[in-house]
């Protein structure tokens, strides 16, 4: 039987951790969607230099561990005078890391839109960016919703990296409570439940969205 | 209006357009025919630079299409294009399909764009479909929307690449009728098609292509009655016996 007194006594800490995990996830989600979209378009745009930048970003970032990227923001940049608090450093690291995966998802989505769509849009005089924005991306979004949902769930789970650098997230407070109470199992079970509180609705939401869009076609 | 001079195009090693010389005057309707793979689509797509050229000259509406300083988006405003597969935007309604470019490219107000769109939807005979999504329309209706979308930019030239090839036989007529009206109204048109009835009726000139070359260029009466080229004769006998 779980020891609920731990949960009750440390409710404030759990809540603070939960709030910060939620906050880091939402911020990183918005940031990584923006960077990921830009990098995906870079990789596909008919400009060599941009293709190269996009490819370099994706290949570099997604092939190194998340924690190293977080360390860049936590100890690397401060060494040259750019300082962040640990929450910010963790969230930035998470954003930059997730953006590489999102870029690949969006790129696949863009490539899945039939070529004729871009041709029709461009032949009507729209610029490349206008065609991307008004014609291609809205169609790509529908295609990428399922894989994007997976990336968002990974993002929430990966936010636990903040715990390593004292980023005041769920994991951090879990560690703290555990070292105060000398209880491990129960403490982390509650931590896990709070993660599920974020990931399960996310997963259900993506599924619902997918079904709605499938119908609207 | 459109002037090709010694134009060549390669895909890698493959020489797809060979020494193309062709002049199309304002208001002319030119129908391009020829066997599959002869370069008809490529030729038409050069006109609005959907394809780039390897050498030679191509001037459209007084502008060198492939010149570095050419504002291609500006040139494309004046050239409507209709594709075999319609290429309507599936996430937009018929009306939104038609108003997008006028609003974003020409900068007209939404109100004005809608009015123009409705005018052309009336013209192609489907004003009642304005708020439908493309997937709810038949092929013939979709292609008529695509034509209205092109016309809404008030272009000087309309390009058609096999506009009826993807259609059920019973809806081909409605699309051809719209095209005939356009031709009668003096639109400059370049049409790739296998519809020989249409070619005979509305073309000012037939251009016959084979293996990347223009083999013959003649008024339809002359071309259909008595093609000069053996290959054209062969092609006609094959297509007319179908
Ligand atoms: N992107 C490409 N890369 C290489 N070869 C190509 C490409 N596009 C077309 N081709 C080749 O160029 C030739 C001409 O193609 P094009 O589409 O212009 O022919 P077409 O006359 O329109 O034929 P169809 O009647 O089948 O539409 C064909 O042999 C085709 O295989
Ligand atoms: Mg073709």
Coordinates of C-alpha atoms and ligand atoms in Angstrom, one line a residue:
Chain A
X1 CA 0.0 0.0 0.0
X2 CA 1.3 3.5 -0.9
X3 CA 2.1 5.9 1.9
X4 CA -0.2 8.8 1.1
X5 CA 1.0 10.8 4.1
X6 CA 4.1 11.5 2.0
X7 CA 1.9 13.0 -0.7
X8 CA -0.1 15.1 1.7
X9 CA 2.8 16.3 3.8
X10 CA 4.8 17.3 0.7
X11 CA 1.9 18.5 -1.4
X12 CA 3.4 22.0 -1.9
X13 CA 6.6 20.6 -3.2
X14 CA 4.9 18.2 -5.5
X15 CA 2.7 21.0 -6.8
X16 CA 5.6 23.3 -7.3
X17 CA 7.4 20.6 -9.2
X18 CA 4.3 19.8 -11.2
X19 CA 3.8 23.4 -12.1
X20 CA 7.4 23.8 -13.2
X21 CA 7.4 20.6 -15.3
X22 CA 4.2 21.8 -17.0
X23 CA 5.7 25.3 -17.5
X24 CA 9.0 23.9 -18.9
X25 CA 7.0 21.5 -21.2
X26 CA 4.7 24.2 -22.6
X27 CA 7.5 26.7 -23.2
X28 CA 9.8 24.1 -24.8
X29 CA 6.9 22.9 -26.9
X30 CA 6.2 26.3 -28.3
X31 CA 9.8 27.1 -28.8
X32 CA 10.7 23.7 -30.4
X33 CA 7.7 24.0 -32.7
X34 CA 8.9 27.4 -33.9
X35 CA 12.6 26.4 -34.3
X36 CA 11.6 23.0 -35.7
X37 CA 9.4 24.5 -38.4
X38 CA 12.0 27.0 -39.4
X39 CA 14.7 24.2 -39.6
X40 CA 12.3 22.0 -41.6
X41 CA 11.7 24.7 -44.1
X42 CA 15.5 25.5 -44.2
X43 CA 16.1 21.8 -45.2
X44 CA 13.6 21.9 -48.0
X45 CA 13.8 25.5 -49.3
X46 CA 15.5 25.9 -52.7
X47 CA 18.5 27.6 -51.2
X48 CA 21.7 25.5 -50.7
X49 CA 23.1 27.4 -47.7
X50 CA 19.8 27.1 -45.8
X51 CA 19.6 23.3 -46.6
X52 CA 23.0 23.0 -45.1
X53 CA 22.1 24.9 -41.9
X54 CA 19.0 22.9 -41.4
X55 CA 20.7 19.5 -42.0
X56 CA 23.6 20.5 -39.7
X57 CA 21.3 21.5 -36.9
X58 CA 19.2 18.3 -37.1
X59 CA 22.1 15.9 -37.5
X60 CA 24.2 17.6 -34.8
X61 CA 21.6 18.0 -32.1
X62 CA 19.7 14.8 -32.4
X63 CA 22.9 12.7 -32.2
X64 CA 24.1 14.0 -28.9
X65 CA 22.6 13.3 -25.5
X66 CA 20.0 15.8 -24.1
X67 CA 21.9 16.3 -20.9
X68 CA 24.9 17.5 -22.8
X69 CA 22.9 20.2 -24.5
X70 CA 21.4 21.2 -21.2
X71 CA 24.9 21.5 -19.8
X72 CA 25.8 23.8 -22.6
X73 CA 23.2 26.2 -21.3
X74 CA 23.9 25.5 -17.7
X75 CA 27.7 25.6 -17.5
X76 CA 29.0 26.2 -21.1
X77 CA 27.4 29.6 -21.8
X78 CA 27.9 30.9 -18.3
X79 CA 31.6 30.3 -18.8
X80 CA 31.6 32.9 -21.5
X81 CA 29.4 35.3 -19.5
X82 CA 25.9 34.3 -20.5
X83 CA 24.1 33.3 -17.4
X84 CA 20.7 31.5 -16.9
X85 CA 19.0 30.2 -13.8
X86 CA 18.7 26.4 -13.8
X87 CA 15.1 26.3 -14.9
X88 CA 15.8 28.5 -17.9
X89 CA 18.9 26.6 -18.9
X90 CA 17.0 23.3 -18.7
X91 CA 14.1 24.6 -20.7
X92 CA 16.3 26.1 -23.4
X93 CA 18.3 22.8 -23.6
X94 CA 15.0 20.9 -23.9
X95 CA 13.8 23.3 -26.6
X96 CA 16.9 23.1 -28.7
X97 CA 17.0 19.3 -28.4
X98 CA 13.3 18.7 -29.2
X99 CA 13.4 21.1 -32.1
X100 CA 15.7 18.7 -34.0
X101 CA 13.2 15.9 -33.8
X102 CA 10.2 18.1 -34.6
X103 CA 12.1 19.5 -37.6
X104 CA 12.3 15.9 -39.0
X105 CA 8.7 15.3 -38.3
X106 CA 7.6 18.5 -40.1
X107 CA 10.0 17.9 -42.9
X108 CA 8.4 14.5 -43.6
X109 CA 5.0 16.1 -43.4
X110 CA 5.9 18.8 -45.9
X111 CA 7.4 16.2 -48.3
X112 CA 4.2 14.2 -48.0
X113 CA 2.1 17.1 -49.5
X114 CA 1.8 16.4 -53.2
X115 CA 4.2 18.4 -55.3
X116 CA 1.4 19.9 -57.4
X117 CA 0.3 22.0 -54.4
X118 CA 3.5 24.0 -54.3
X119 CA 3.4 24.3 -58.1
X120 CA -0.1 25.6 -58.1
X121 CA 0.7 28.1 -55.4
X122 CA 3.9 29.3 -57.0
X123 CA 2.4 29.6 -60.4
X124 CA -0.3 31.9 -59.0
X125 CA 2.5 34.3 -58.0
X126 CA 2.8 33.5 -54.3
X127 CA 6.3 33.7 -53.0
X128 CA 7.9 30.5 -51.6
X129 CA 7.2 31.5 -48.0
X130 CA 3.6 32.5 -48.8
X131 CA 3.0 29.2 -50.5
X132 CA 4.6 27.3 -47.6
X133 CA 2.6 29.2 -45.0
X134 CA -0.8 29.3 -46.7
X135 CA -0.8 26.1 -48.7
X136 CA 1.8 23.5 -47.6
X137 CA 2.1 23.8 -43.9
X138 CA -1.6 23.6 -43.1
X139 CA -1.7 20.3 -45.0
X140 CA 1.5 19.1 -43.5
X141 CA 0.1 19.7 -40.0
X142 CA -2.6 17.2 -40.5
X143 CA -0.2 14.6 -41.7
X144 CA 2.2 15.1 -38.8
X145 CA -0.2 15.1 -35.9
X146 CA 0.4 11.5 -34.8
X147 CA 4.2 11.6 -34.9
X148 CA 4.1 15.1 -33.4
X149 CA 2.0 13.7 -30.5
X150 CA 4.8 11.2 -29.8
X151 CA 7.4 14.0 -29.8
X152 CA 5.3 16.1 -27.3
X153 CA 5.1 13.1 -25.0
X154 CA 8.8 12.6 -25.2
X155 CA 9.3 16.2 -24.5
X156 CA 7.3 16.0 -21.2
X157 CA 9.2 13.0 -20.1
X158 CA 12.5 14.5 -21.1
X159 CA 11.8 17.6 -19.1
X160 CA 12.9 15.5 -16.1
X161 CA 16.4 16.4 -17.2
X162 CA 15.8 19.7 -15.3
X163 CA 16.0 17.6 -12.1
X164 CA 19.7 17.0 -12.8
X165 CA 20.6 20.7 -12.7
X166 CA 18.2 21.6 -9.9
X167 CA 15.6 23.0 -12.3
X168 CA 12.8 22.9 -9.7
X169 CA 10.7 20.4 -11.7
X170 CA 8.9 17.3 -10.6
X171 CA 12.0 15.2 -10.7
X172 CA 14.0 17.7 -8.7
X173 CA 11.4 17.8 -5.9
X174 CA 11.0 14.0 -6.0
X175 CA 14.7 13.7 -5.3
X176 CA 14.4 16.3 -2.5
X177 CA 11.5 14.6 -0.8
X178 CA 13.2 11.3 -1.1
X179 CA 16.3 12.5 0.6
X180 CA 14.3 14.2 3.4
X181 CA 12.1 11.2 4.1
X182 CA 14.5 8.3 3.2
X183 CA 11.6 6.8 1.2
X184 CA 12.2 6.1 -2.4
X185 CA 9.6 3.9 -3.9
X186 CA 6.5 5.7 -2.8
X187 CA 7.9 9.1 -3.5
X188 CA 8.8 8.3 -7.1
X189 CA 5.5 6.5 -7.7
X190 CA 3.8 9.8 -6.9
X191 CA 6.2 11.6 -9.2
X192 CA 5.3 9.1 -11.9
X193 CA 1.6 9.7 -11.4
X194 CA 2.1 13.4 -11.9
X195 CA 3.9 12.7 -15.2
X196 CA 1.0 10.6 -16.2
X197 CA -1.4 13.4 -15.4
X198 CA 0.4 15.3 -18.2
X199 CA 1.1 12.6 -20.7
X200 CA -2.2 10.7 -20.7
X201 CA -4.4 13.7 -21.5
X202 CA -1.9 14.8 -24.1
X203 CA -2.0 11.4 -25.7
X204 CA -5.8 11.4 -25.6
X205 CA -6.0 14.9 -27.0
X206 CA -3.8 14.0 -29.9
X207 CA -5.9 11.0 -30.7
X208 CA -9.1 13.0 -30.6
X209 CA -7.6 15.7 -32.8
X210 CA -6.5 13.0 -35.3
X211 CA -10.0 11.5 -35.5
X212 CA -11.6 14.9 -35.9
X213 CA -9.2 15.8 -38.8
X214 CA -9.7 12.4 -40.4
X215 CA -13.4 13.1 -40.5
X216 CA -13.1 16.7 -41.8
X217 CA -11.3 15.4 -45.0
Chain B
X1 CA 3.4 37.6 -76.2
X2 CA 5.5 34.4 -75.9
X3 CA 8.7 34.0 -77.8
X4 CA 10.9 30.9 -77.7
X5 CA 14.2 31.2 -79.6
X6 CA 16.6 28.2 -79.9
X7 CA 15.5 27.0 -76.5
X8 CA 17.1 23.8 -75.1
X9 CA 16.5 22.0 -71.8
X10 CA 18.3 19.0 -70.3
X11 CA 17.5 16.9 -67.3
X12 CA 21.0 15.8 -66.5
X13 CA 22.1 13.9 -69.6
X14 CA 18.6 13.8 -71.0
X15 CA 17.9 16.3 -73.7
X16 CA 14.2 17.0 -73.2
X17 CA 13.6 20.1 -75.3
X18 CA 15.6 20.6 -78.5
X19 CA 16.1 23.9 -80.4
X20 CA 12.6 25.1 -79.7
X21 CA 11.5 28.1 -81.8
X22 CA 7.9 29.3 -81.3
X23 CA 6.1 32.6 -81.3
X24 CA 2.7 33.0 -79.8
X25 CA 0.8 36.2 -80.3
X26 CA -1.6 37.9 -78.0
X27 CA -5.1 36.4 -78.2
X28 CA -3.8 33.3 -80.0
X29 CA -4.9 29.8 -79.0
X30 CA -2.1 27.3 -79.5
X31 CA -2.7 23.6 -79.0
X32 CA 0.3 21.4 -78.4
X33 CA 0.0 17.7 -79.2
X34 CA 2.4 14.8 -79.4
X35 CA 3.1 11.4 -78.0
X36 CA 3.7 10.8 -74.3
X37 CA 7.2 11.9 -73.2
X38 CA 7.7 14.2 -76.2
X39 CA 8.2 17.3 -73.9
X40 CA 4.8 19.0 -74.1
X41 CA 4.4 19.5 -70.3
X42 CA 8.0 20.6 -70.0
X43 CA 7.6 23.2 -72.8
X44 CA 4.5 24.7 -71.2
X45 CA 6.1 24.7 -67.7
X46 CA 9.0 26.7 -69.0
X47 CA 6.7 29.6 -69.8
X48 CA 6.1 30.3 -66.1
X49 CA 9.5 29.0 -65.0
X50 CA 8.2 25.9 -63.2
X51 CA 11.1 24.5 -65.3
X52 CA 14.3 26.3 -65.9
X53 CA 16.0 26.1 -69.3
X54 CA 19.5 25.2 -70.2
X55 CA 20.1 27.5 -73.2
X56 CA 18.3 29.8 -75.6
X57 CA 15.9 32.5 -75.1
X58 CA 12.3 32.7 -73.7
X59 CA 10.5 36.0 -73.5
X60 CA 7.0 36.2 -72.1
X61 CA 5.0 39.5 -72.0
X62 CA 8.2 41.4 -72.8
X63 CA 10.2 39.8 -69.9
X64 CA 13.1 37.5 -70.2
X65 CA 11.8 34.6 -68.1
X66 CA 15.2 33.2 -67.0
X67 CA 17.0 36.5 -66.5
X68 CA 18.5 36.8 -63.1
X69 CA 16.8 40.2 -62.5
X70 CA 13.4 39.0 -63.5
X71 CA 10.8 39.2 -60.7
X72 CA 9.3 35.8 -61.4
X73 CA 6.4 36.3 -59.0
X74 CA 5.4 39.5 -60.8
X75 CA 5.5 37.7 -64.2
X76 CA 3.5 34.8 -62.8
X77 CA 0.7 37.1 -61.9
X78 CA 0.0 37.4 -65.5
X79 CA 0.1 33.7 -66.3
X80 CA -2.6 31.4 -65.1
X81 CA -2.0 27.7 -65.0
X82 CA -4.4 24.8 -65.0
X83 CA -3.0 21.3 -64.2
X84 CA -4.1 17.8 -65.1
X85 CA -4.8 17.0 -61.4
X86 CA -6.4 20.3 -60.6
X87 CA -4.2 20.9 -57.7
X88 CA -6.9 22.7 -55.7
X89 CA -6.0 23.3 -52.1
X90 CA -7.9 20.7 -50.2
X91 CA -7.9 22.5 -46.8
X92 CA -9.5 25.6 -48.3
X93 CA -13.1 26.1 -49.6
X94 CA -13.6 26.8 -53.3
X95 CA -13.9 30.5 -52.5
X96 CA -10.7 30.5 -50.4
X97 CA -8.9 28.7 -53.2
X98 CA -9.8 31.5 -55.6
X99 CA -9.2 34.5 -53.3
X100 CA -5.9 33.4 -51.9
X101 CA -3.6 34.7 -54.7
X102 CA -5.5 37.9 -55.4
X103 CA -5.4 38.8 -51.8
X104 CA -1.8 37.8 -51.1
X105 CA -0.2 38.7 -54.4
X106 CA -2.3 41.5 -55.8
X107 CA -3.2 42.9 -52.3
X108 CA -6.9 43.3 -53.1
X109 CA -9.3 43.4 -50.2
X110 CA -11.1 40.3 -49.1
X111 CA -14.4 41.8 -50.1
X112 CA -13.2 42.6 -53.6
X113 CA -11.5 39.2 -54.0
X114 CA -14.7 37.5 -53.0
X115 CA -16.7 39.5 -55.6
X116 CA -14.2 38.7 -58.3
X117 CA -14.2 35.0 -57.3
X118 CA -18.0 34.9 -57.4
X119 CA -17.9 36.5 -60.9
X120 CA -15.6 33.8 -62.2
X121 CA -17.5 31.0 -60.4
X122 CA -20.6 32.2 -62.2
X123 CA -18.7 32.2 -65.5
X124 CA -17.6 28.6 -65.0
X125 CA -21.1 27.7 -63.9
X126 CA -20.8 26.7 -60.3
X127 CA -21.5 29.7 -58.1
X128 CA -23.5 27.4 -55.7
X129 CA -20.3 25.5 -54.8
X130 CA -18.5 28.6 -53.4
X131 CA -18.4 27.3 -49.8
X132 CA -17.8 23.6 -50.6
X133 CA -14.5 21.9 -50.1
X134 CA -12.8 20.6 -53.3
X135 CA -13.2 16.9 -52.3
X136 CA -17.0 17.4 -52.4
X137 CA -16.9 18.3 -56.1
X138 CA -16.7 16.1 -59.2
X139 CA -13.6 16.2 -61.3
X140 CA -15.2 18.5 -63.9
X141 CA -16.3 20.9 -61.2
X142 CA -12.9 20.9 -59.6
X143 CA -11.2 21.7 -62.9
X144 CA -13.7 24.5 -63.5
X145 CA -12.8 25.9 -60.0
X146 CA -9.1 25.6 -61.0
X147 CA -9.8 27.7 -64.1
X148 CA -11.7 30.3 -62.1
X149 CA -8.8 30.4 -59.7
X150 CA -6.5 31.2 -62.6
X151 CA -8.8 33.8 -64.1
X152 CA -9.3 35.6 -60.8
X153 CA -5.7 36.9 -61.2
X154 CA -6.9 38.5 -64.5
X155 CA -4.0 37.0 -66.3
X156 CA -2.9 37.8 -69.9
X157 CA -2.0 34.2 -70.6
X158 CA -3.6 30.9 -69.5
X159 CA -1.6 27.6 -69.7
X160 CA -3.4 24.3 -69.7
X161 CA -1.6 21.0 -69.2
X162 CA -3.9 18.2 -70.2
X163 CA -6.8 19.8 -68.3
X164 CA -9.3 17.0 -69.2
X165 CA -7.1 13.9 -69.0
X166 CA -8.0 13.1 -65.4
X167 CA -11.7 13.5 -66.0
X168 CA -14.6 11.1 -66.5
X169 CA -15.8 11.3 -70.1
X170 CA -19.1 12.8 -69.1
X171 CA -17.5 15.8 -67.4
X172 CA -14.9 16.6 -70.1
X173 CA -17.4 18.6 -72.1
X174 CA -18.2 21.1 -69.3
X175 CA -14.5 22.0 -68.9
X176 CA -13.9 22.2 -72.7
X177 CA -17.0 24.5 -72.9
X178 CA -15.4 26.9 -70.4
X179 CA -12.2 26.9 -72.3
X180 CA -13.9 27.5 -75.6
X181 CA -15.6 30.6 -74.1
X182 CA -12.3 31.8 -72.9
X183 CA -10.7 31.4 -76.3
X184 CA -13.6 33.2 -78.0
X185 CA -13.1 36.1 -75.6
X186 CA -9.6 36.6 -76.8
X187 CA -7.5 35.0 -74.0
X188 CA -4.0 34.0 -75.0
X189 CA -4.0 30.2 -74.4
X190 CA -1.4 27.5 -74.6
X191 CA -3.1 24.1 -74.3
X192 CA -1.7 20.6 -74.1
X193 CA -4.5 18.2 -74.9
X194 CA -5.5 15.0 -76.6
X195 CA -9.0 16.4 -77.3
X196 CA -8.7 16.7 -81.1
X197 CA -12.3 18.0 -81.4
X198 CA -11.3 21.0 -79.2
X199 CA -8.1 21.5 -81.1
X200 CA -9.9 21.5 -84.4
X201 CA -12.6 23.9 -83.2
X202 CA -10.7 26.6 -81.3
X203 CA -7.0 26.4 -82.0
X204 CA -5.4 29.0 -84.1
X205 CA -2.4 26.8 -84.5
X206 CA -1.4 23.2 -83.8
X207 CA 2.1 22.5 -82.6
X208 CA 3.1 18.9 -83.0
X209 CA 6.0 17.7 -80.8
X210 CA 8.0 14.5 -80.8
X211 CA 11.1 13.6 -78.9
X212 CA 11.7 17.1 -77.6
X213 CA 11.3 18.8 -81.0
X214 CA 8.6 20.8 -82.6
X215 CA 8.1 18.8 -85.8
X216 CA 5.2 20.7 -87.3
X217 CA 3.3 23.9 -86.7
X218 CA 0.2 24.6 -88.7
X219 CA -3.4 25.9 -88.6
X220 CA -5.8 23.1 -87.6
X221 CA -7.6 22.7 -90.9
X222 CA -4.3 22.2 -92.6
X223 CA -2.7 20.0 -89.9
X224 CA -5.6 17.6 -89.6
X225 CA -6.4 17.4 -93.3
X226 CA -2.9 16.9 -94.4
X227 CA 0.0 16.7 -91.8
X228 CA 3.3 17.3 -93.4
X229 CA 5.3 15.0 -91.1
X230 CA 5.1 11.3 -91.2
X231 CA 5.3 11.1 -87.4
X232 CA 2.4 13.5 -87.1
X233 CA 0.3 11.4 -89.5
X234 CA 1.1 8.3 -87.5
X235 CA 0.2 10.0 -84.2
X236 CA -3.1 11.3 -85.6
X237 CA -4.1 8.0 -87.0
X238 CA -3.4 6.4 -83.7
X239 CA -5.2 8.9 -81.6
X240 CA -8.2 9.4 -83.9
X241 CA -8.8 5.6 -84.1
X242 CA -9.3 5.5 -80.3
Ligands
LIG1 N1 12.1 15.8 -63.4 C1 12.5 15.1 -64.4 N2 13.7 14.5 -64.4 C2 14.1 13.7 -65.5 N3 13.4 13.5 -66.5 C3 12.2 14.1 -66.6 C4 11.7 14.9 -65.5 N4 10.5 15.3 -65.9 C5 10.2 14.8 -67.1 N5 11.2 14.1 -67.6 C6 11.3 13.4 -68.9 O1 11.2 14.3 -69.9 C7 10.5 13.8 -71.0 C8 9.4 14.8 -71.3 O2 8.5 14.9 -70.3 P1 7.1 15.7 -70.4 O3 6.4 15.5 -69.1 O4 7.4 17.1 -70.8 O5 6.4 14.9 -71.6 P2 4.9 15.1 -72.1 O6 5.0 15.3 -73.5 O7 4.2 16.1 -71.3 O8 4.3 13.6 -71.8 P3 2.8 13.2 -71.3 O9 1.9 13.2 -72.5 O10 3.1 11.8 -70.8 O11 2.4 14.1 -70.2 C9 9.9 12.5 -70.5 O12 10.7 11.5 -71.2 C10 10.1 12.4 -69.0 O13 10.4 11.1 -68.6
LIG2 MG1 2.6 16.0 -69.8

